[in-house]
Structures are given as structure tokens and as C-alpha cells.
XYZ file of C-alpha atoms in Angstrom:
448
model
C 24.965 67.603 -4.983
C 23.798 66.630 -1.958
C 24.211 62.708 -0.072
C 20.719 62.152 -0.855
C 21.065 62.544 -4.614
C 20.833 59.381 -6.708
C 22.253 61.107 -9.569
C 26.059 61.691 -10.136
C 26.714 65.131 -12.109
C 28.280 65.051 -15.585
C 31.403 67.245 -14.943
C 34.235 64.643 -14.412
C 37.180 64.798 -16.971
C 38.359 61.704 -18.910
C 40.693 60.067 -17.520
C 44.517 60.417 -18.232
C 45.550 57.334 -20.105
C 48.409 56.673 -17.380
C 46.004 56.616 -14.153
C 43.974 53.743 -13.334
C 40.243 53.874 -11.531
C 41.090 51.073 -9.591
C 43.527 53.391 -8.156
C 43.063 55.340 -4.907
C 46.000 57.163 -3.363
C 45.375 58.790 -0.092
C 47.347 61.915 0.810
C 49.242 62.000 4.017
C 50.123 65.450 6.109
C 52.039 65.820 9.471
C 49.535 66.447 11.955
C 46.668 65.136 10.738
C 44.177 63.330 13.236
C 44.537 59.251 13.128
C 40.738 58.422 12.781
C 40.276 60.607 9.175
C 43.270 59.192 8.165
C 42.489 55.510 8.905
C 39.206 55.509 7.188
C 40.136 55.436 3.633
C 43.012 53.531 4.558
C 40.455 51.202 5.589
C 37.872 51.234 3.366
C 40.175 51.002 0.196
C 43.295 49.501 1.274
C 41.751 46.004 2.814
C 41.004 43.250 0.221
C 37.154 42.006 1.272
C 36.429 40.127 -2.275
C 35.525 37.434 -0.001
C 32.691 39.466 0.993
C 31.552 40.563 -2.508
C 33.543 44.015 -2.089
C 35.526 44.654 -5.490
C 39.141 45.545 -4.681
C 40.994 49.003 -4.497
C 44.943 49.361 -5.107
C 45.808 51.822 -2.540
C 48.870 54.013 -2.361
C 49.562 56.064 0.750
C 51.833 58.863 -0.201
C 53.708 61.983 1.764
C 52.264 65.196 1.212
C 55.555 66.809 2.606
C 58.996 66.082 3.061
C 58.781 66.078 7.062
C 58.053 63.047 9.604
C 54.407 62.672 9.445
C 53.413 62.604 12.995
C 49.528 61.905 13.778
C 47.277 61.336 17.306
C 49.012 60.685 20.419
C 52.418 61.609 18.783
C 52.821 58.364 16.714
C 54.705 58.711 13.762
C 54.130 57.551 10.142
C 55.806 56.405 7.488
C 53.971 56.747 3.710
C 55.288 54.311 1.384
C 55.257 56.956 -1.738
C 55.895 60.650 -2.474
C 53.554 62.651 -4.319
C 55.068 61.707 -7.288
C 52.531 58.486 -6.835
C 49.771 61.022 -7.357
C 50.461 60.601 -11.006
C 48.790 56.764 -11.085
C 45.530 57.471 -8.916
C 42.478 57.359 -10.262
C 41.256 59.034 -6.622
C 43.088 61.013 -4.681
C 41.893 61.526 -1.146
C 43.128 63.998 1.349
C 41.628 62.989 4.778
C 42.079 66.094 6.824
C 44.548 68.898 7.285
C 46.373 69.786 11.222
C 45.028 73.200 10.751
C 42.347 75.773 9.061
C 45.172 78.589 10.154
C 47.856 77.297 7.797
C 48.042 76.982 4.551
C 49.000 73.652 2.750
C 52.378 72.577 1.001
C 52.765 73.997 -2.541
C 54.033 71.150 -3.631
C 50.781 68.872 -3.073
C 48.598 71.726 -4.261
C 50.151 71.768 -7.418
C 49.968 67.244 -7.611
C 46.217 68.030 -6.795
C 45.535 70.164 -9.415
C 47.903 67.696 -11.840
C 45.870 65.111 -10.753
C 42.595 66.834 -11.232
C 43.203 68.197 -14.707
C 44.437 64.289 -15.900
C 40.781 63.564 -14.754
C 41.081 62.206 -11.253
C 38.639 61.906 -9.081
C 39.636 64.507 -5.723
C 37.943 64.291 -2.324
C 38.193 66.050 1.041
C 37.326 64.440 4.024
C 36.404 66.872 7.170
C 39.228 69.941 7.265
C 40.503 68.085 3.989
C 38.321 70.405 2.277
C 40.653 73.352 3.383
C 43.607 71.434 0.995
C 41.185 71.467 -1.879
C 39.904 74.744 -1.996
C 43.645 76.350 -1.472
C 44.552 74.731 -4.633
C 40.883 76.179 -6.119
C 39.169 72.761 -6.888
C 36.016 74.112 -4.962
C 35.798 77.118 -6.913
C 32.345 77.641 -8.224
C 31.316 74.421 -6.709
C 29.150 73.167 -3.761
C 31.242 71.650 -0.530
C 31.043 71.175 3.224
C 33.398 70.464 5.875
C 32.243 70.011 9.324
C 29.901 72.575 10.502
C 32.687 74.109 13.188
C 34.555 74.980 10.261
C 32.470 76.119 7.674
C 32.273 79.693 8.422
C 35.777 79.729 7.603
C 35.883 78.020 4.923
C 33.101 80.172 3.314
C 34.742 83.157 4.425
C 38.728 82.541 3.273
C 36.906 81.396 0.065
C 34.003 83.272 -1.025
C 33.761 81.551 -4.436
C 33.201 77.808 -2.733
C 29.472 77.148 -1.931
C 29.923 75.976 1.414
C 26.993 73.886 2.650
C 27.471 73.258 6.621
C 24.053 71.123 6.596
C 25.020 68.350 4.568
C 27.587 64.818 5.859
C 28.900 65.136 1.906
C 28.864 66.610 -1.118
C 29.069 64.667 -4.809
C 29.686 67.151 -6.980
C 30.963 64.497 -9.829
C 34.826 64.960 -9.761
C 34.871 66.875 -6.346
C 33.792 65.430 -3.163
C 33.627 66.930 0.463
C 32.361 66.003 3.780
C 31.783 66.670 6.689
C 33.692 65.332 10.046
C 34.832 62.393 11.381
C 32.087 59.782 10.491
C 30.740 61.216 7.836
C 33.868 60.474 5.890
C 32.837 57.004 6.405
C 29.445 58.054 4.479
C 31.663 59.526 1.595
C 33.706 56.351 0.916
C 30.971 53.999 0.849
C 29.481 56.560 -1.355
C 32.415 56.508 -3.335
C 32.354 52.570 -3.348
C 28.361 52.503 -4.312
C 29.162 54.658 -7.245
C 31.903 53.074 -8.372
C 30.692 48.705 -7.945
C 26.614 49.889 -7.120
C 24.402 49.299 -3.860
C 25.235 45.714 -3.450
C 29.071 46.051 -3.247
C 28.707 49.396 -0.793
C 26.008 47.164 1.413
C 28.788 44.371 1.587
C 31.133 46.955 2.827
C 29.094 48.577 5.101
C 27.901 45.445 7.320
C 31.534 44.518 7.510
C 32.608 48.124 8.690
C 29.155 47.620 11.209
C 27.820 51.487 9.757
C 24.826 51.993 8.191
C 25.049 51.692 4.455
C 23.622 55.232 4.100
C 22.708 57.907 6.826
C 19.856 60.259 6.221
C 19.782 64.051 7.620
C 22.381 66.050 7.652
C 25.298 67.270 10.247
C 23.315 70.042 11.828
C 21.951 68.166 14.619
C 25.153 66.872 16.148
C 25.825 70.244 16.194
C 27.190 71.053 20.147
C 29.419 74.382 21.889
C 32.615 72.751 20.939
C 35.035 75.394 19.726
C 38.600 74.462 17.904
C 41.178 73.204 19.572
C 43.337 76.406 18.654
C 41.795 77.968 21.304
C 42.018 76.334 24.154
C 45.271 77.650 25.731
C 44.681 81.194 24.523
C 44.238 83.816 27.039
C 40.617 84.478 25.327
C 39.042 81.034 25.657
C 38.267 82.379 29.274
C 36.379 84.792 27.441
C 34.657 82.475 25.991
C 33.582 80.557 28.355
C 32.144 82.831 30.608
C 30.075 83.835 27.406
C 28.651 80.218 27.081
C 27.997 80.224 31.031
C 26.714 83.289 30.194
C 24.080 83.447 26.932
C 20.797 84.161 28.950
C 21.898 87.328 30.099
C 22.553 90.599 28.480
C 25.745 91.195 26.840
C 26.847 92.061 23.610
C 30.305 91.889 21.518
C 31.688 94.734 23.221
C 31.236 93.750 26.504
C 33.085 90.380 25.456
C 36.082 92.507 24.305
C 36.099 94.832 27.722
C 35.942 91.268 29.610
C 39.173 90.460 27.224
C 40.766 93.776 27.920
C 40.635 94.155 24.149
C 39.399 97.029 21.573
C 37.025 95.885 19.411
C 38.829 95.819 16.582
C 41.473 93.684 18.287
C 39.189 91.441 19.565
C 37.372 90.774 16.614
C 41.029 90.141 14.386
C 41.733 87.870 17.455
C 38.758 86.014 18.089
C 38.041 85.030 14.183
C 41.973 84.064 13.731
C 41.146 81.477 16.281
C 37.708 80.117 16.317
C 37.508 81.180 12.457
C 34.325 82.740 13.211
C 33.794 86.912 13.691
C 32.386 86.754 16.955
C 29.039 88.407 16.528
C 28.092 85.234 13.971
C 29.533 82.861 16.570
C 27.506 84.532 19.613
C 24.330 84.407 17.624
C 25.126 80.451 16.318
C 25.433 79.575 20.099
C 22.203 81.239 21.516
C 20.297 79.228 18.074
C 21.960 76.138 19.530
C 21.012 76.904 22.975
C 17.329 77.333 21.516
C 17.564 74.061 19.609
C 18.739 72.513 23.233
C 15.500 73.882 24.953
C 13.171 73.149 22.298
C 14.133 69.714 23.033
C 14.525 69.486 26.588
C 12.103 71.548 28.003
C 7.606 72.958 27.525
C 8.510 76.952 27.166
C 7.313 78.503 24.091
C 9.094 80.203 21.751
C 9.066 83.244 23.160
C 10.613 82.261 26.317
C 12.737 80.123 24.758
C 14.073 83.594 22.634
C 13.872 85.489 26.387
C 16.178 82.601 28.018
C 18.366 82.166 24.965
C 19.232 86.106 24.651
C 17.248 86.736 21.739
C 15.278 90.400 22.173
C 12.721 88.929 20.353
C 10.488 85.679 19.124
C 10.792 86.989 15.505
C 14.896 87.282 16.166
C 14.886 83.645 17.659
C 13.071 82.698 14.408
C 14.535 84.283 11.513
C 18.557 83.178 12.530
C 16.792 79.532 14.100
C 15.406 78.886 10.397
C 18.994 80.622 8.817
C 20.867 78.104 10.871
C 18.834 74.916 10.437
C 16.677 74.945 8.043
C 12.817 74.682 9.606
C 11.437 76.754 12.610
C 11.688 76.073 15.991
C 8.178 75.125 16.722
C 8.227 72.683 13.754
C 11.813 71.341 14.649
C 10.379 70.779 18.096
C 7.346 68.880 16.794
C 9.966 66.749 14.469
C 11.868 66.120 17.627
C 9.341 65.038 19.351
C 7.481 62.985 17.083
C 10.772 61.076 16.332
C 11.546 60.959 20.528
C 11.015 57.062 21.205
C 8.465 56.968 24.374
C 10.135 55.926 27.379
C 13.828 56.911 26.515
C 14.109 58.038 29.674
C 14.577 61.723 29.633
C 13.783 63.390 32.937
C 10.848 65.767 32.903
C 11.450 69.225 34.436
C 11.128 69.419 38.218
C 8.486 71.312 38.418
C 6.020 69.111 35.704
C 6.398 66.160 37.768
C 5.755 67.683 41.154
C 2.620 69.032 39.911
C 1.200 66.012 38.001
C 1.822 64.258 40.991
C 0.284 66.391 43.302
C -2.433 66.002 40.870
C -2.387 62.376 41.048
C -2.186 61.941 45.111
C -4.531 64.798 46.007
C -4.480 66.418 49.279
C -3.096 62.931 50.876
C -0.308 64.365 52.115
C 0.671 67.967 53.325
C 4.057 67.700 51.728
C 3.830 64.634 49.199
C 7.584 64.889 48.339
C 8.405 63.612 51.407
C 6.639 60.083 51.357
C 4.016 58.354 53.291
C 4.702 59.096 56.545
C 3.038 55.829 57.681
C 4.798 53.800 55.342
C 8.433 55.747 55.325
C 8.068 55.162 51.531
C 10.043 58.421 49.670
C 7.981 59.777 46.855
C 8.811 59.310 43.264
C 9.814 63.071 43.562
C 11.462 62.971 46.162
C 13.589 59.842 44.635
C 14.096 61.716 41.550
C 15.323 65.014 42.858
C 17.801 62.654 44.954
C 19.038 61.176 41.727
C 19.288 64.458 40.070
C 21.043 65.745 43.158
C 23.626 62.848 42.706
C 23.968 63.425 39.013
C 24.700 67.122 39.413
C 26.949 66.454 42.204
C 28.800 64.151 40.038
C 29.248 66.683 36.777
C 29.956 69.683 38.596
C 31.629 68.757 42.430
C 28.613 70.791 43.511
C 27.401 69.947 47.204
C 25.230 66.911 47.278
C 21.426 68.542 47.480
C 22.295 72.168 45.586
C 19.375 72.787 43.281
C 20.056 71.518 39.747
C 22.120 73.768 36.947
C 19.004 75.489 35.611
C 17.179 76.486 38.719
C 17.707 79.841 40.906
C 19.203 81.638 37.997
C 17.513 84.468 36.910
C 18.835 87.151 33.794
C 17.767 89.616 31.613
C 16.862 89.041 27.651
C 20.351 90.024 25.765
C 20.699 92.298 23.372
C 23.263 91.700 20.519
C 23.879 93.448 17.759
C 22.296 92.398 14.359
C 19.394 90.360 16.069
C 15.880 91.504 14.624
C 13.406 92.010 16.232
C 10.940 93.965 19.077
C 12.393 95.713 21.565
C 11.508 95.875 25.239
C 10.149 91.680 25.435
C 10.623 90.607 28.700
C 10.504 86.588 29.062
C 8.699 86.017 32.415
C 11.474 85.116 35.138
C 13.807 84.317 32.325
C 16.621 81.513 33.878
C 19.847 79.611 32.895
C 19.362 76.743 30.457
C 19.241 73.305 31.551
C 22.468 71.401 31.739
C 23.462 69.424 28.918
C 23.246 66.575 31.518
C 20.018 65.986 30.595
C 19.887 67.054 26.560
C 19.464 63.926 24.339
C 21.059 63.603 20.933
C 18.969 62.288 18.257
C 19.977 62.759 15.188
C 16.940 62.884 12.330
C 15.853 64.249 9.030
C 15.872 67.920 8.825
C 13.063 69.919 7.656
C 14.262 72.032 4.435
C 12.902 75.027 3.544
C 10.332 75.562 0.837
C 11.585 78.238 -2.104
């Protein structure tokens, strides 16, 4: 069940006689990032009665036997063992260090424990991972955040893994998605439990929104796990990000990486937890989604620039990935875009419109009037976008901006349907992400 459901399913066991519902015990492991771990912390463990919020008992227990360092190298120390599990009503596991390793035995078996006596279990962001080693998501709908879903659909095929949505209800087992959205889980939690009233209390002393609408998938970005960023093969990567409007393909990844195939597949899906043809094809959609947004091509040369051999590719793994197609998530986009937010148009729009505008006046209108020494708006604004690229990249002050000059062929990866032979006219690099807004709306879902 999805956040938008108003309806909690009937699946939750009754309650052991020695846990309490006022009860919520949140389950500590070494490594874990700070902010997951504070948020339950914080939204159960602070008495706001005075603000019409009913109270929680919290109990912050030890998932292992070993210091529990967190962010920045501080170091923790939990107040109860997991034998504390036993008394919780909810047990919440905010996130685990790592999708590569598996979880203590120990707190997989107090989960299940706790699960059978009719607790309440939820996963907050890679917290998800602890739950479905110890099989609570078996059969059942779940998410985690959408950098780590393929994983977590693919180490375990019997979960339902939804990367679309901030969190799951699914009665007894909750998930969600990263970071924030735990936030959007608690006060969930807190709704459910004490009703809209109580959760509204908590969320304007928090300062969140008592409930989000949408889902994760637009705040997806290029970010990769952090596993891989002193591996030999993030240069790999990285050169295929700078890379995804040309033509190249799996293998020639794993020739750049000086790999067989085989060896470069094992490696690259132990650490991005993705095999790399699904995570080559998930970038160029996002790299679509980026110039839907930012920029007036069609579809086509949107598919052309994004190294799609095709329109109907573009379209079929666009709609796959987020739910609508890319001409109607452009026309959502834009239709929520407020007017005036400041976006800047592409360089070539402007120039025209104003040539338009001014005529003939002058014989090169982007440098001013020359009787006034007034600089044109164009000329101003390729000044300003001159500074801002100078600034991002330590490019020379005047070089032409990221997406201009650049000129590749339509790639061809394996897997993509489609034509064959399209050629986008003068296809170039994408635009940087300088210049991409982020606003986060309502996704369109699918009909059937």
C-alpha cells in the first residue's frame, strides 16, 4: 500500500500480551548514517503533549555487540540490547552501513521474534535491506530509495520492490524510501496511530509538510553509492556519464576498464548493485527526463542526444522508469513550472526572439547600442552564463557553455528497442545540470 492510501491493510498480528503500542524501540547498527537515525529518535523519543502530540516510550537498543560509530566518526552509546526488542510495540530499523553486507544474526532473529509477537516492523531508507534478510518483505510490497532498489529487487526476488513510492504501509510492514521520506513514514506512523490532528501537530513543530504527494522518482539524479567511489572503475564510470550522447555500449565500458565482460559485469553490480546494462539505460532515461525539462527538442532528438537509437526506445524504458511518457511528463512539468522562476532559456531562443524584437537596428545586436554603449540583454546573459560556467568547471572565463560545440553520434546499447539507422540532426552534449531545476510533483501513473 502505497503513501497515498487512506486505508491501513488487515494483516497485522495481535499483539503479544508483554509488548506495549505505546512502545517504539529503534534499532541501532555501527555505521549507520546520523540523519536516518535521528529521525525516529526524534519523532518518538521527544515528549510534545504540550502541543497536542500523544507520547511515545522510546527505547534505543544495540543491534550488535560493537561500538556503534555513525557520521563524522562520532560514536554512540544505545541504552539497551536487543533483548529490549521484547517490549516494543514498533520496532524501527533506520538504515543499514551497507547493501553489500549482510546484517547480524542476532537482530534478524529479535526481528522476526518481534514480528511474530505482533509488532509493528519498519525500514527506513537501506533499513529495508535488514528486513528483507530476515524475510519480513517476502510476498509483500516495499521500497527503499530508488539508488537501491534494483538491488534490493534483485538479492530478493520474492519482495515487491516499488522504487516510485516515499513509503509503503503494508499494515505490519513498513518501508521507505531515503532520507526525508522517513520523516513521511513516522508521521504516517503517528497519523495512524493518534489520527490527522495529532500527525498535523507534529508536523508544524518538525516545520515538514504533514503529507507529501508524488513519489521519489523525480529527485531522482546520477548519484551512484558511495562504495564506489575509490574503486578503480568509478573512472569508468564517469567518463560514461560525460559520455551518454555518444555511441558506446557495455563492452566498450569493460575494454575502457581493461575488464572481460563477464568480470566487469560481477564487478560493476557488486558495487553500484546494478548490472550495468540496466544502470546505462536508467541514466540516458534520466538524462531524457533532464532535457525534457530544460530544453524545446522533441522527443526524437531528445532519444538522438540521450543515446537512445530510437524515439520508440526513449519511450518504452522512459514510461518503464517513471511511469507516464515523456511528452506528457514534459507537459506536467511545465504546467506545474511557476512563471518567472528564473530558468535561463537556451542561447540560441533568446538571441533569436530578440533579434525578432529589435529588427535590423543593429548589425550585431549582441553587442549593444553602439550610441548608447548599453550591452544587450544577450550579451549580459551570455556574460553571466560565462561567469557561472567558469565558476562550476575552472573553465576560461568566455568558453562556450557545457552543452554547446559538442557534437556525437546516437548510441547503440544493447536491449534498447527500437529503429535502426535514426540520426538526431547535429545531435550535442546535454546541458549542464547548472541550469536543471528540481521540482518535485505528482507523477502521472499508468492506466492498466
Amino acid at each position: 500500500m502505497s503513501q497515498d492510501s487512506t486505508t491501513v491493510p488487515e494483516t497485522a498480528r495481535k499483539l503479544s500480551g508483554r509488548r506495549r503500542r505505546e512502545i517504539v524501540a529503534v534499532l541501532l547498527f555501527s555505521g549507520g548514517p546520523i540523519f536516518e537515525s535521528s529521525i525516529p529518535l526524534s519523532v518518538f523519543g521527544i515528549d510534545r503533549q504540550d502541543a497536542g502530540v500523544p507520547r511515545y516510550r522510546l527505547l534505543v537498543c544495540a543491534g550488535e555487540d560493537v561500538p556503534l560509530r555513525t557520521t563524522g566518526g562520532l560514536e554512540l552509546t544505545a541504552p539497551y540490547g536487543l533483548e529490549a526488542l521484547s517490549r516494543a510495540g514498533t520496532v524501527v530499523v533506520p538504515a543499514w552501513r551497507s547493501i553489500t553486507q549482510p546484517p547480524p544474526a542476532a537482530a534478524l532473529d529479535a526481528l522476526r521474534r518481534a514480528h511474530e509477537e505482533g509488532a509493528r516492523i519498519v525500514g527506513l531508507c537501506t533499513g529495508a535491506f535488514v528486513l528483507a534478510a530476515a524475510g519480513l518483505l517476502d510476498g509483500r510490497p516495499a521500497t527503499t530509495h530508488w539508488m537501491y532498489a534494483p538491488t534490493l529487487a534483485k538479492r530478493y526476488p520474492s519482495v515487491h520492490v516499488d522504487p516510485r513510492e516515499l513509503f509503503v504501509d503494508d499494515g505490519d510492514v513498513l518501508t521507505s524510501a531515503g532520507t526525508a521520506a522517513g520523516i513521511d513514514l513516522c508521521l504516517h506512523i503517528v497519523r495512524t496511530d493518534h489520527g490527522a490532528d495529532a500527525a498535523g501537530a507534529l508536523a508544524r513543530r518538525l516545520v515538514v509538510p504533514p503529507r507529501r504527494s508524488g513519489g521519489q522518482e523525480r529527485y531522482l539524479d546520477r548519484s551512484l553509492p558511495e562504495e564506489i567511489g575509490a574503486d578503480p572503475l568509478a573512472e569508468v564510470v564517469a567518463w560514461a556519464l560525460e559520455h551518454l550522447h555518444e555511441q558506446f555500449d557495455v563492452e566498450t565500458l569493460a575494454a575502457r576498464a581493461y575488464m572481460s565482460r563477464r568480470t566487469f559485469d560481477r564487478r560493476f553490480r557488486s558495487l553500484t548493485g546494478s548490472a550495468p546494462l540496466q544502470w546505462l539505460i536508467t541514466q540516458r532515461v534520466l538524462q531524457a527526463q533532464r532535457l525534457l525539462e530544460t530544453s524545446d527538442y522533441s522527443v526524437d532528438e531528445v532519444a538522438g542526444r540521450c543515446g537512445f537509437r530510437s524515439p520508440v526506445a526513449l519511450r518504452g524504458h522512459f514510461r518503464r522508469q517513471l511511469g507516464s511518457s515523456p511528452a506528457a511528463y514534459r507537459a506536467a512539468y511545465r504546467a506545474r513550472r511557476p512563471q518567472g522562476d528564473g530558468r535561463p532559456e537556451r542561447a540560441e531562443r533568446p538571441e533569436r526572439a530578440e533579434r525578432s524584437d529589435r529588427g535590423d537596428r543593429f548589425e550585431r545586436p549582441e553587442l549593444g547600442d553602439p550610441r548608447t554603449g548599453e550591452a544587450s540583454l544577450m550579451a549580459m546573459r551570455r556574460a553571466a552564463m560565462a561567469t557561472a560556467t567558469h565558476a562550476v568547471t575552472g573553465g576560461p572565463l568566455g568558453a562556450p557553455p557545457p552543452h554547446s560545440g559538442h557534437s556525437g553520434h546516437i548510441a547503440h546499447t544493447p536491449g534498447h528497442a527500437g529503429g535502426h539507422g535514426a540520426t538526431a540532426p547535429d545531435p550535442g552534449k546535454p546541458e549542464s545540470d547548472l541550469y536543471t531545476p528540481r521540482l518535485p510533483g505528482q507523477r502521472e501513473r499508468p492506466v492498466g
